[in-house]
PDB file of C-alpha atoms in Angstrom:
ATOM      1  CA  ASP U 237     387.867 -32.595 103.018  1.00  0.00           C
ATOM      2  CA  THR U 238     388.230 -35.464 100.510  1.00  0.00           C
ATOM      3  CA  ALA U 239     387.634 -38.844 102.104  1.00  0.00           C
ATOM      4  CA  VAL U 240     389.475 -40.902  99.617  1.00  0.00           C
ATOM      5  CA  SER U 241     391.864 -39.152  97.203  1.00  0.00           C
ATOM      6  CA  GLN U 242     393.899 -40.433  94.301  1.00  0.00           C
ATOM      7  CA  THR U 243     396.669 -38.852  92.306  1.00  0.00           C
ATOM      8  CA  PRO U 244     397.079 -38.340  89.506  1.00  0.00           C
ATOM      9  CA  LYS U 245     393.660 -38.025  88.067  1.00  0.00           C
ATOM     10  CA  TYR U 246     394.897 -38.657  84.542  1.00  0.00           C
ATOM     11  CA  LEU U 247     398.047 -40.541  83.565  1.00  0.00           C
ATOM     12  CA  VAL U 248     399.267 -40.901  79.958  1.00  0.00           C
ATOM     13  CA  THR U 249     402.335 -42.958  79.295  1.00  0.00           C
ATOM     14  CA  GLN U 250     404.174 -45.136  76.895  1.00  0.00           C
ATOM     15  CA  MET U 251     404.266 -48.936  76.705  1.00  0.00           C
ATOM     16  CA  GLY U 252     407.002 -50.455  78.830  1.00  0.00           C
ATOM     17  CA  ASN U 253     407.130 -47.600  81.375  1.00  0.00           C
ATOM     18  CA  ASP U 254     406.728 -48.068  85.159  1.00  0.00           C
ATOM     19  CA  LYS U 255     404.202 -45.887  86.924  1.00  0.00           C
ATOM     20  CA  SER U 256     402.501 -45.402  90.267  1.00  0.00           C
ATOM     21  CA  ILE U 257     399.184 -44.211  91.377  1.00  0.00           C
ATOM     22  CA  LYS U 258     398.786 -42.909  94.968  1.00  0.00           C
ATOM     23  CA  CYS U 259     395.758 -43.274  97.204  1.00  0.00           C
ATOM     24  CA  GLU U 260     395.125 -41.752 100.577  1.00  0.00           C
ATOM     25  CA  GLN U 261     392.101 -42.005 102.903  1.00  0.00           C
ATOM     26  CA  ASN U 262     391.402 -39.885 105.912  1.00  0.00           C
ATOM     27  CA  LEU U 263     388.438 -41.870 107.214  1.00  0.00           C
ATOM     28  CA  GLY U 264     390.457 -43.956 109.730  1.00  0.00           C
ATOM     29  CA  HIS U 265     389.698 -47.178 107.852  1.00  0.00           C
ATOM     30  CA  ASP U 266     391.869 -50.191 108.199  1.00  0.00           C
ATOM     31  CA  THR U 267     391.216 -51.874 104.867  1.00  0.00           C
ATOM     32  CA  MET U 268     391.973 -50.468 101.451  1.00  0.00           C
ATOM     33  CA  TYR U 269     391.274 -51.749  97.884  1.00  0.00           C
ATOM     34  CA  TRP U 270     392.229 -51.271  94.235  1.00  0.00           C
ATOM     35  CA  TYR U 271     389.793 -51.810  91.459  1.00  0.00           C
ATOM     36  CA  LYS U 272     390.058 -51.683  87.697  1.00  0.00           C
ATOM     37  CA  GLN U 273     387.216 -50.494  85.477  1.00  0.00           C
ATOM     38  CA  ASP U 274     387.765 -51.264  81.815  1.00  0.00           C
ATOM     39  CA  SER U 275     386.272 -49.662  78.708  1.00  0.00           C
ATOM     40  CA  LYS U 276     383.196 -51.884  79.012  1.00  0.00           C
ATOM     41  CA  LYS U 277     382.626 -50.455  82.527  1.00  0.00           C
ATOM     42  CA  PHE U 278     383.200 -53.810  84.302  1.00  0.00           C
ATOM     43  CA  LEU U 279     384.508 -53.084  87.711  1.00  0.00           C
ATOM     44  CA  LYS U 280     386.921 -55.697  89.026  1.00  0.00           C
ATOM     45  CA  ILE U 281     388.669 -56.038  92.357  1.00  0.00           C
ATOM     46  CA  MET U 282     392.498 -56.163  92.045  1.00  0.00           C
ATOM     47  CA  PHE U 283     393.640 -56.121  95.686  1.00  0.00           C
ATOM     48  CA  SER U 284     392.354 -55.836  99.097  1.00  0.00           C
ATOM     49  CA  TYR U 285     394.706 -55.028 101.974  1.00  0.00           C
ATOM     50  CA  ASN U 286     394.711 -54.437 105.664  1.00  0.00           C
ATOM     51  CA  ASN U 287     397.348 -54.742 108.272  1.00  0.00           C
ATOM     52  CA  LYS U 288     396.747 -58.425 108.477  1.00  0.00           C
ATOM     53  CA  GLU U 289     396.539 -59.736 104.932  1.00  0.00           C
ATOM     54  CA  LEU U 290     396.880 -58.852 101.322  1.00  0.00           C
ATOM     55  CA  ILE U 291     394.407 -60.602  99.133  1.00  0.00           C
ATOM     56  CA  ILE U 292     395.332 -60.566  95.405  1.00  0.00           C
ATOM     57  CA  ASN U 293     392.839 -61.399  92.617  1.00  0.00           C
ATOM     58  CA  GLU U 294     394.555 -64.262  90.863  1.00  0.00           C
ATOM     59  CA  THR U 295     393.819 -62.668  87.412  1.00  0.00           C
ATOM     60  CA  VAL U 296     396.012 -59.621  88.171  1.00  0.00           C
ATOM     61  CA  PRO U 297     399.429 -59.824  86.582  1.00  0.00           C
ATOM     62  CA  ASN U 298     402.438 -59.645  88.902  1.00  0.00           C
ATOM     63  CA  ARG U 299     403.429 -56.431  87.073  1.00  0.00           C
ATOM     64  CA  PHE U 300     400.848 -54.794  89.497  1.00  0.00           C
ATOM     65  CA  SER U 301     401.834 -54.462  93.125  1.00  0.00           C
ATOM     66  CA  PRO U 302     400.261 -52.550  96.025  1.00  0.00           C
ATOM     67  CA  LYS U 303     402.469 -50.780  98.474  1.00  0.00           C
ATOM     68  CA  SER U 304     401.138 -49.553 101.819  1.00  0.00           C
ATOM     69  CA  PRO U 305     403.510 -47.239 103.751  1.00  0.00           C
ATOM     70  CA  ASP U 306     400.907 -46.800 106.519  1.00  0.00           C
ATOM     71  CA  LYS U 307     397.217 -47.541 107.090  1.00  0.00           C
ATOM     72  CA  ALA U 308     396.067 -44.359 105.416  1.00  0.00           C
ATOM     73  CA  HIS U 309     397.856 -45.100 102.069  1.00  0.00           C
ATOM     74  CA  LEU U 310     397.788 -47.822  99.456  1.00  0.00           C
ATOM     75  CA  ASN U 311     399.668 -47.022  96.353  1.00  0.00           C
ATOM     76  CA  LEU U 312     399.595 -49.006  93.137  1.00  0.00           C
ATOM     77  CA  HIS U 313     402.790 -49.708  91.253  1.00  0.00           C
ATOM     78  CA  ILE U 314     402.641 -50.942  87.672  1.00  0.00           C
ATOM     79  CA  ASN U 315     405.697 -52.175  85.834  1.00  0.00           C
ATOM     80  CA  SER U 316     406.233 -52.623  82.131  1.00  0.00           C
ATOM     81  CA  LEU U 317     402.870 -51.035  81.218  1.00  0.00           C
ATOM     82  CA  GLU U 318     400.946 -52.607  78.307  1.00  0.00           C
ATOM     83  CA  LEU U 319     398.192 -51.351  76.143  1.00  0.00           C
ATOM     84  CA  GLY U 320     395.683 -53.495  77.892  1.00  0.00           C
ATOM     85  CA  ASP U 321     396.356 -51.725  81.159  1.00  0.00           C
ATOM     86  CA  SER U 322     394.482 -48.666  79.888  1.00  0.00           C
ATOM     87  CA  ALA U 323     391.518 -48.287  82.205  1.00  0.00           C
ATOM     88  CA  VAL U 324     390.279 -46.301  85.131  1.00  0.00           C
ATOM     89  CA  TYR U 325     391.664 -47.353  88.494  1.00  0.00           C
ATOM     90  CA  PHE U 326     389.689 -46.801  91.648  1.00  0.00           C
ATOM     91  CA  CYS U 327     390.988 -46.927  95.121  1.00  0.00           C
ATOM     92  CA  ALA U 328     388.538 -47.562  97.960  1.00  0.00           C
ATOM     93  CA  SER U 329     388.560 -48.064 101.756  1.00  0.00           C
ATOM     94  CA  SER U 330     386.425 -49.518 104.486  1.00  0.00           C
ATOM     95  CA  HIS U 331     386.424 -50.733 108.080  1.00  0.00           C
ATOM     96  CA  TYR U 332     387.338 -54.396 108.120  1.00  0.00           C
ATOM     97  CA  ARG U 333     384.063 -55.357 109.795  1.00  0.00           C
ATOM     98  CA  THR U 334     381.878 -53.364 107.379  1.00  0.00           C
ATOM     99  CA  GLY U 335     383.656 -54.310 104.119  1.00  0.00           C
ATOM    100  CA  ASN U 336     380.416 -53.991 102.159  1.00  0.00           C
ATOM    101  CA  GLU U 337     380.339 -50.204 102.753  1.00  0.00           C
ATOM    102  CA  GLN U 338     383.315 -49.004 100.833  1.00  0.00           C
ATOM    103  CA  PHE U 339     384.200 -45.395 100.058  1.00  0.00           C
ATOM    104  CA  PHE U 340     385.738 -44.845  96.632  1.00  0.00           C
ATOM    105  CA  GLY U 341     388.143 -42.330  95.289  1.00  0.00           C
ATOM    106  CA  PRO U 342     387.473 -40.282  92.174  1.00  0.00           C
ATOM    107  CA  GLY U 343     389.514 -42.662  89.975  1.00  0.00           C
ATOM    108  CA  THR U 344     392.713 -42.401  87.889  1.00  0.00           C
ATOM    109  CA  ARG U 345     392.321 -42.714  84.084  1.00  0.00           C
ATOM    110  CA  LEU U 346     395.403 -44.441  82.803  1.00  0.00           C
ATOM    111  CA  THR U 347     396.154 -44.433  79.077  1.00  0.00           C
ATOM    112  CA  VAL U 348     398.921 -46.434  77.695  1.00  0.00           C
ATOM    113  CA  LEU U 349     400.108 -45.466  74.265  1.00  0.00           C
TER     114      LEU U 349
ATOM    115  CA  LEU D  93     380.824 -66.945  95.668  1.00  0.00           C
ATOM    116  CA  ALA D  94     377.387 -65.583  95.256  1.00  0.00           C
ATOM    117  CA  LYS D  95     376.862 -64.092  91.756  1.00  0.00           C
ATOM    118  CA  THR D  96     374.249 -61.549  90.964  1.00  0.00           C
ATOM    119  CA  THR D  97     372.028 -60.950  87.963  1.00  0.00           C
ATOM    120  CA  GLN D  98     370.494 -57.585  87.180  1.00  0.00           C
ATOM    121  CA  PRO D  99     368.797 -56.009  84.107  1.00  0.00           C
ATOM    122  CA  ILE D 100     371.310 -54.305  81.892  1.00  0.00           C
ATOM    123  CA  SER D 101     369.305 -51.135  81.557  1.00  0.00           C
ATOM    124  CA  MET D 102     366.081 -49.453  82.578  1.00  0.00           C
ATOM    125  CA  ASP D 103     364.401 -46.216  81.535  1.00  0.00           C
ATOM    126  CA  SER D 104     362.135 -44.024  83.609  1.00  0.00           C
ATOM    127  CA  TYR D 105     360.683 -40.577  83.761  1.00  0.00           C
ATOM    128  CA  GLU D 106     361.140 -37.895  86.374  1.00  0.00           C
ATOM    129  CA  GLY D 107     358.858 -38.271  89.343  1.00  0.00           C
ATOM    130  CA  GLN D 108     358.282 -42.021  88.969  1.00  0.00           C
ATOM    131  CA  GLU D 109     359.281 -44.734  91.369  1.00  0.00           C
ATOM    132  CA  VAL D 110     361.928 -47.054  90.043  1.00  0.00           C
ATOM    133  CA  ASN D 111     362.459 -50.590  91.213  1.00  0.00           C
ATOM    134  CA  ILE D 112     365.559 -52.487  90.220  1.00  0.00           C
ATOM    135  CA  THR D 113     365.614 -56.270  90.959  1.00  0.00           C
ATOM    136  CA  CYS D 114     368.641 -58.352  91.529  1.00  0.00           C
ATOM    137  CA  SER D 115     368.754 -62.134  91.608  1.00  0.00           C
ATOM    138  CA  HIS D 116     371.299 -63.901  93.868  1.00  0.00           C
ATOM    139  CA  ASN D 117     370.140 -67.517  93.993  1.00  0.00           C
ATOM    140  CA  ASN D 118     373.381 -68.713  95.641  1.00  0.00           C
ATOM    141  CA  ILE D 119     373.394 -66.271  98.488  1.00  0.00           C
ATOM    142  CA  ALA D 120     375.009 -67.607 101.651  1.00  0.00           C
ATOM    143  CA  THR D 121     373.668 -67.450 105.168  1.00  0.00           C
ATOM    144  CA  ASN D 122     376.230 -64.837 106.260  1.00  0.00           C
ATOM    145  CA  ASP D 123     375.814 -62.670 103.119  1.00  0.00           C
ATOM    146  CA  TYR D 124     374.443 -59.209 103.151  1.00  0.00           C
ATOM    147  CA  ILE D 125     373.024 -57.463 100.086  1.00  0.00           C
ATOM    148  CA  THR D 126     374.541 -54.115  99.176  1.00  0.00           C
ATOM    149  CA  TRP D 127     373.715 -51.615  96.444  1.00  0.00           C
ATOM    150  CA  TYR D 128     376.057 -48.986  94.934  1.00  0.00           C
ATOM    151  CA  GLN D 129     375.417 -46.089  92.496  1.00  0.00           C
ATOM    152  CA  GLN D 130     377.963 -44.874  90.016  1.00  0.00           C
ATOM    153  CA  PHE D 131     377.804 -41.643  88.048  1.00  0.00           C
ATOM    154  CA  PRO D 132     379.934 -41.242  84.888  1.00  0.00           C
ATOM    155  CA  SER D 133     383.549 -40.474  85.685  1.00  0.00           C
ATOM    156  CA  GLN D 134     383.097 -41.000  89.397  1.00  0.00           C
ATOM    157  CA  GLY D 135     383.719 -43.816  91.783  1.00  0.00           C
ATOM    158  CA  PRO D 136     380.838 -46.036  93.031  1.00  0.00           C
ATOM    159  CA  ARG D 137     378.855 -44.681  96.031  1.00  0.00           C
ATOM    160  CA  PHE D 138     377.360 -46.873  98.725  1.00  0.00           C
ATOM    161  CA  ILE D 139     373.504 -46.553  98.766  1.00  0.00           C
ATOM    162  CA  ILE D 140     372.012 -49.144 101.048  1.00  0.00           C
ATOM    163  CA  GLN D 141     372.592 -52.552 102.572  1.00  0.00           C
ATOM    164  CA  GLY D 142     370.303 -55.126 104.085  1.00  0.00           C
ATOM    165  CA  TYR D 143     370.043 -58.687 105.343  1.00  0.00           C
ATOM    166  CA  LYS D 144     366.389 -59.482 105.284  1.00  0.00           C
ATOM    167  CA  THR D 145     362.862 -57.843 105.038  1.00  0.00           C
ATOM    168  CA  LYS D 146     363.032 -54.084 104.361  1.00  0.00           C
ATOM    169  CA  VAL D 147     365.576 -51.365 104.914  1.00  0.00           C
ATOM    170  CA  THR D 148     364.973 -47.779 104.188  1.00  0.00           C
ATOM    171  CA  ASN D 149     367.148 -44.681 104.336  1.00  0.00           C
ATOM    172  CA  GLU D 150     367.010 -41.139 103.027  1.00  0.00           C
ATOM    173  CA  VAL D 151     367.984 -42.252  99.502  1.00  0.00           C
ATOM    174  CA  ALA D 152     366.245 -45.533  98.817  1.00  0.00           C
ATOM    175  CA  SER D 153     364.460 -48.698 100.124  1.00  0.00           C
ATOM    176  CA  LEU D 154     365.692 -52.243  99.920  1.00  0.00           C
ATOM    177  CA  PHE D 155     363.144 -55.085  99.792  1.00  0.00           C
ATOM    178  CA  ILE D 156     364.340 -58.586 100.525  1.00  0.00           C
ATOM    179  CA  PRO D 157     361.948 -61.554 100.442  1.00  0.00           C
ATOM    180  CA  ALA D 158     362.087 -64.297 103.043  1.00  0.00           C
ATOM    181  CA  ASP D 159     364.163 -66.716 100.816  1.00  0.00           C
ATOM    182  CA  ARG D 160     366.699 -63.862 100.114  1.00  0.00           C
ATOM    183  CA  LYS D 161     367.276 -65.145  96.613  1.00  0.00           C
ATOM    184  CA  SER D 162     366.553 -61.731  95.190  1.00  0.00           C
ATOM    185  CA  SER D 163     366.272 -58.153  96.319  1.00  0.00           C
ATOM    186  CA  THR D 164     364.673 -55.013  94.952  1.00  0.00           C
ATOM    187  CA  LEU D 165     366.144 -51.470  95.192  1.00  0.00           C
ATOM    188  CA  SER D 166     363.455 -48.891  95.211  1.00  0.00           C
ATOM    189  CA  LEU D 167     364.145 -45.352  94.359  1.00  0.00           C
ATOM    190  CA  PRO D 168     361.189 -43.011  95.036  1.00  0.00           C
ATOM    191  CA  ARG D 169     360.316 -40.156  92.707  1.00  0.00           C
ATOM    192  CA  VAL D 170     363.535 -40.219  90.577  1.00  0.00           C
ATOM    193  CA  SER D 171     365.011 -37.047  89.091  1.00  0.00           C
ATOM    194  CA  LEU D 172     367.343 -36.528  86.155  1.00  0.00           C
ATOM    195  CA  SER D 173     370.280 -36.673  88.623  1.00  0.00           C
ATOM    196  CA  ASP D 174     369.476 -40.275  89.501  1.00  0.00           C
ATOM    197  CA  THR D 175     370.668 -41.276  86.039  1.00  0.00           C
ATOM    198  CA  ALA D 176     373.541 -43.703  86.870  1.00  0.00           C
ATOM    199  CA  VAL D 177     374.584 -47.305  86.989  1.00  0.00           C
ATOM    200  CA  TYR D 178     373.338 -49.261  90.020  1.00  0.00           C
ATOM    201  CA  TYR D 179     375.252 -52.352  91.186  1.00  0.00           C
ATOM    202  CA  CYS D 180     373.997 -55.103  93.421  1.00  0.00           C
ATOM    203  CA  LEU D 181     376.492 -57.048  95.463  1.00  0.00           C
ATOM    204  CA  VAL D 182     376.326 -59.804  98.015  1.00  0.00           C
ATOM    205  CA  GLY D 183     378.926 -60.703 100.561  1.00  0.00           C
ATOM    206  CA  ASP D 184     379.675 -61.417 104.150  1.00  0.00           C
ATOM    207  CA  GLY D 185     380.546 -57.888 104.948  1.00  0.00           C
ATOM    208  CA  TYR D 186     384.149 -58.403 106.019  1.00  0.00           C
ATOM    209  CA  GLY D 187     386.751 -56.346 104.309  1.00  0.00           C
ATOM    210  CA  GLY D 188     389.489 -58.245 102.678  1.00  0.00           C
ATOM    211  CA  SER D 189     387.198 -61.206 101.873  1.00  0.00           C
ATOM    212  CA  GLN D 190     386.861 -61.709  98.192  1.00  0.00           C
ATOM    213  CA  GLY D 191     383.328 -62.818  98.678  1.00  0.00           C
ATOM    214  CA  ASN D 192     382.076 -59.272  99.112  1.00  0.00           C
ATOM    215  CA  LEU D 193     384.022 -57.524  96.324  1.00  0.00           C
ATOM    216  CA  ILE D 194     382.315 -58.789  93.162  1.00  0.00           C
ATOM    217  CA  PHE D 195     380.598 -56.100  91.246  1.00  0.00           C
ATOM    218  CA  GLY D 196     378.254 -57.375  88.545  1.00  0.00           C
ATOM    219  CA  LYS D 197     377.538 -55.594  85.309  1.00  0.00           C
ATOM    220  CA  GLY D 198     375.151 -53.225  87.004  1.00  0.00           C
ATOM    221  CA  THR D 199     371.943 -51.665  85.737  1.00  0.00           C
ATOM    222  CA  LYS D 200     372.099 -48.452  83.797  1.00  0.00           C
ATOM    223  CA  LEU D 201     369.160 -46.307  84.797  1.00  0.00           C
ATOM    224  CA  SER D 202     368.287 -43.490  82.456  1.00  0.00           C
ATOM    225  CA  VAL D 203     365.783 -40.978  83.730  1.00  0.00           C
ATOM    226  CA  LYS D 204     364.110 -38.807  81.227  1.00  0.00           C
ATOM    227  CA  PRO D 205     362.279 -35.448  81.613  1.00  0.00           C
TER     228      PRO D 205
END
């Protein structure tokens, strides 16, 4: 049983397109996150979300938006994709009170052509 | 926000003990120290967390001096499969707080036969 799953694993698309990455966790966690890891391997938080608040890293363009249909899912929507969006995107989850112990998904490698 | 500083890379041989030190001079009273491991093409994996003195689990030990301005992750008798990037983080442990979601550059550990 996969704890945190993401789909798709690979995503190749053209500039200007709109795409979504799905994330699901079956750990019963109440907080979920999205991270971006660029080609230099820097891992940066994009969003953290629970049923109380959405925290957005101020450096994230508003073309990126998280959507949570329920506590087990946090999907990432990206509009008007740009070349610089190419990266690996990781979803993670945790309990709110143990936010340091996060469980990560396998990642989605996004390539924008 | 407490920042962390780690060596960029370390080399070791199989069977040796590896110690990776992290500096966090601005650590706050409420902050915990957490270490993650990341293999290529995978999401980070939680290894260990501590607040002060020493913490040990089946994977590693974490040593934290009284002033808490640094910490040392100790991996006993490493094997080739321990080759990975190790990240040190500090934060208050609550999900959704940006204070606990800053991954540094990490330390790339290479274990040789």
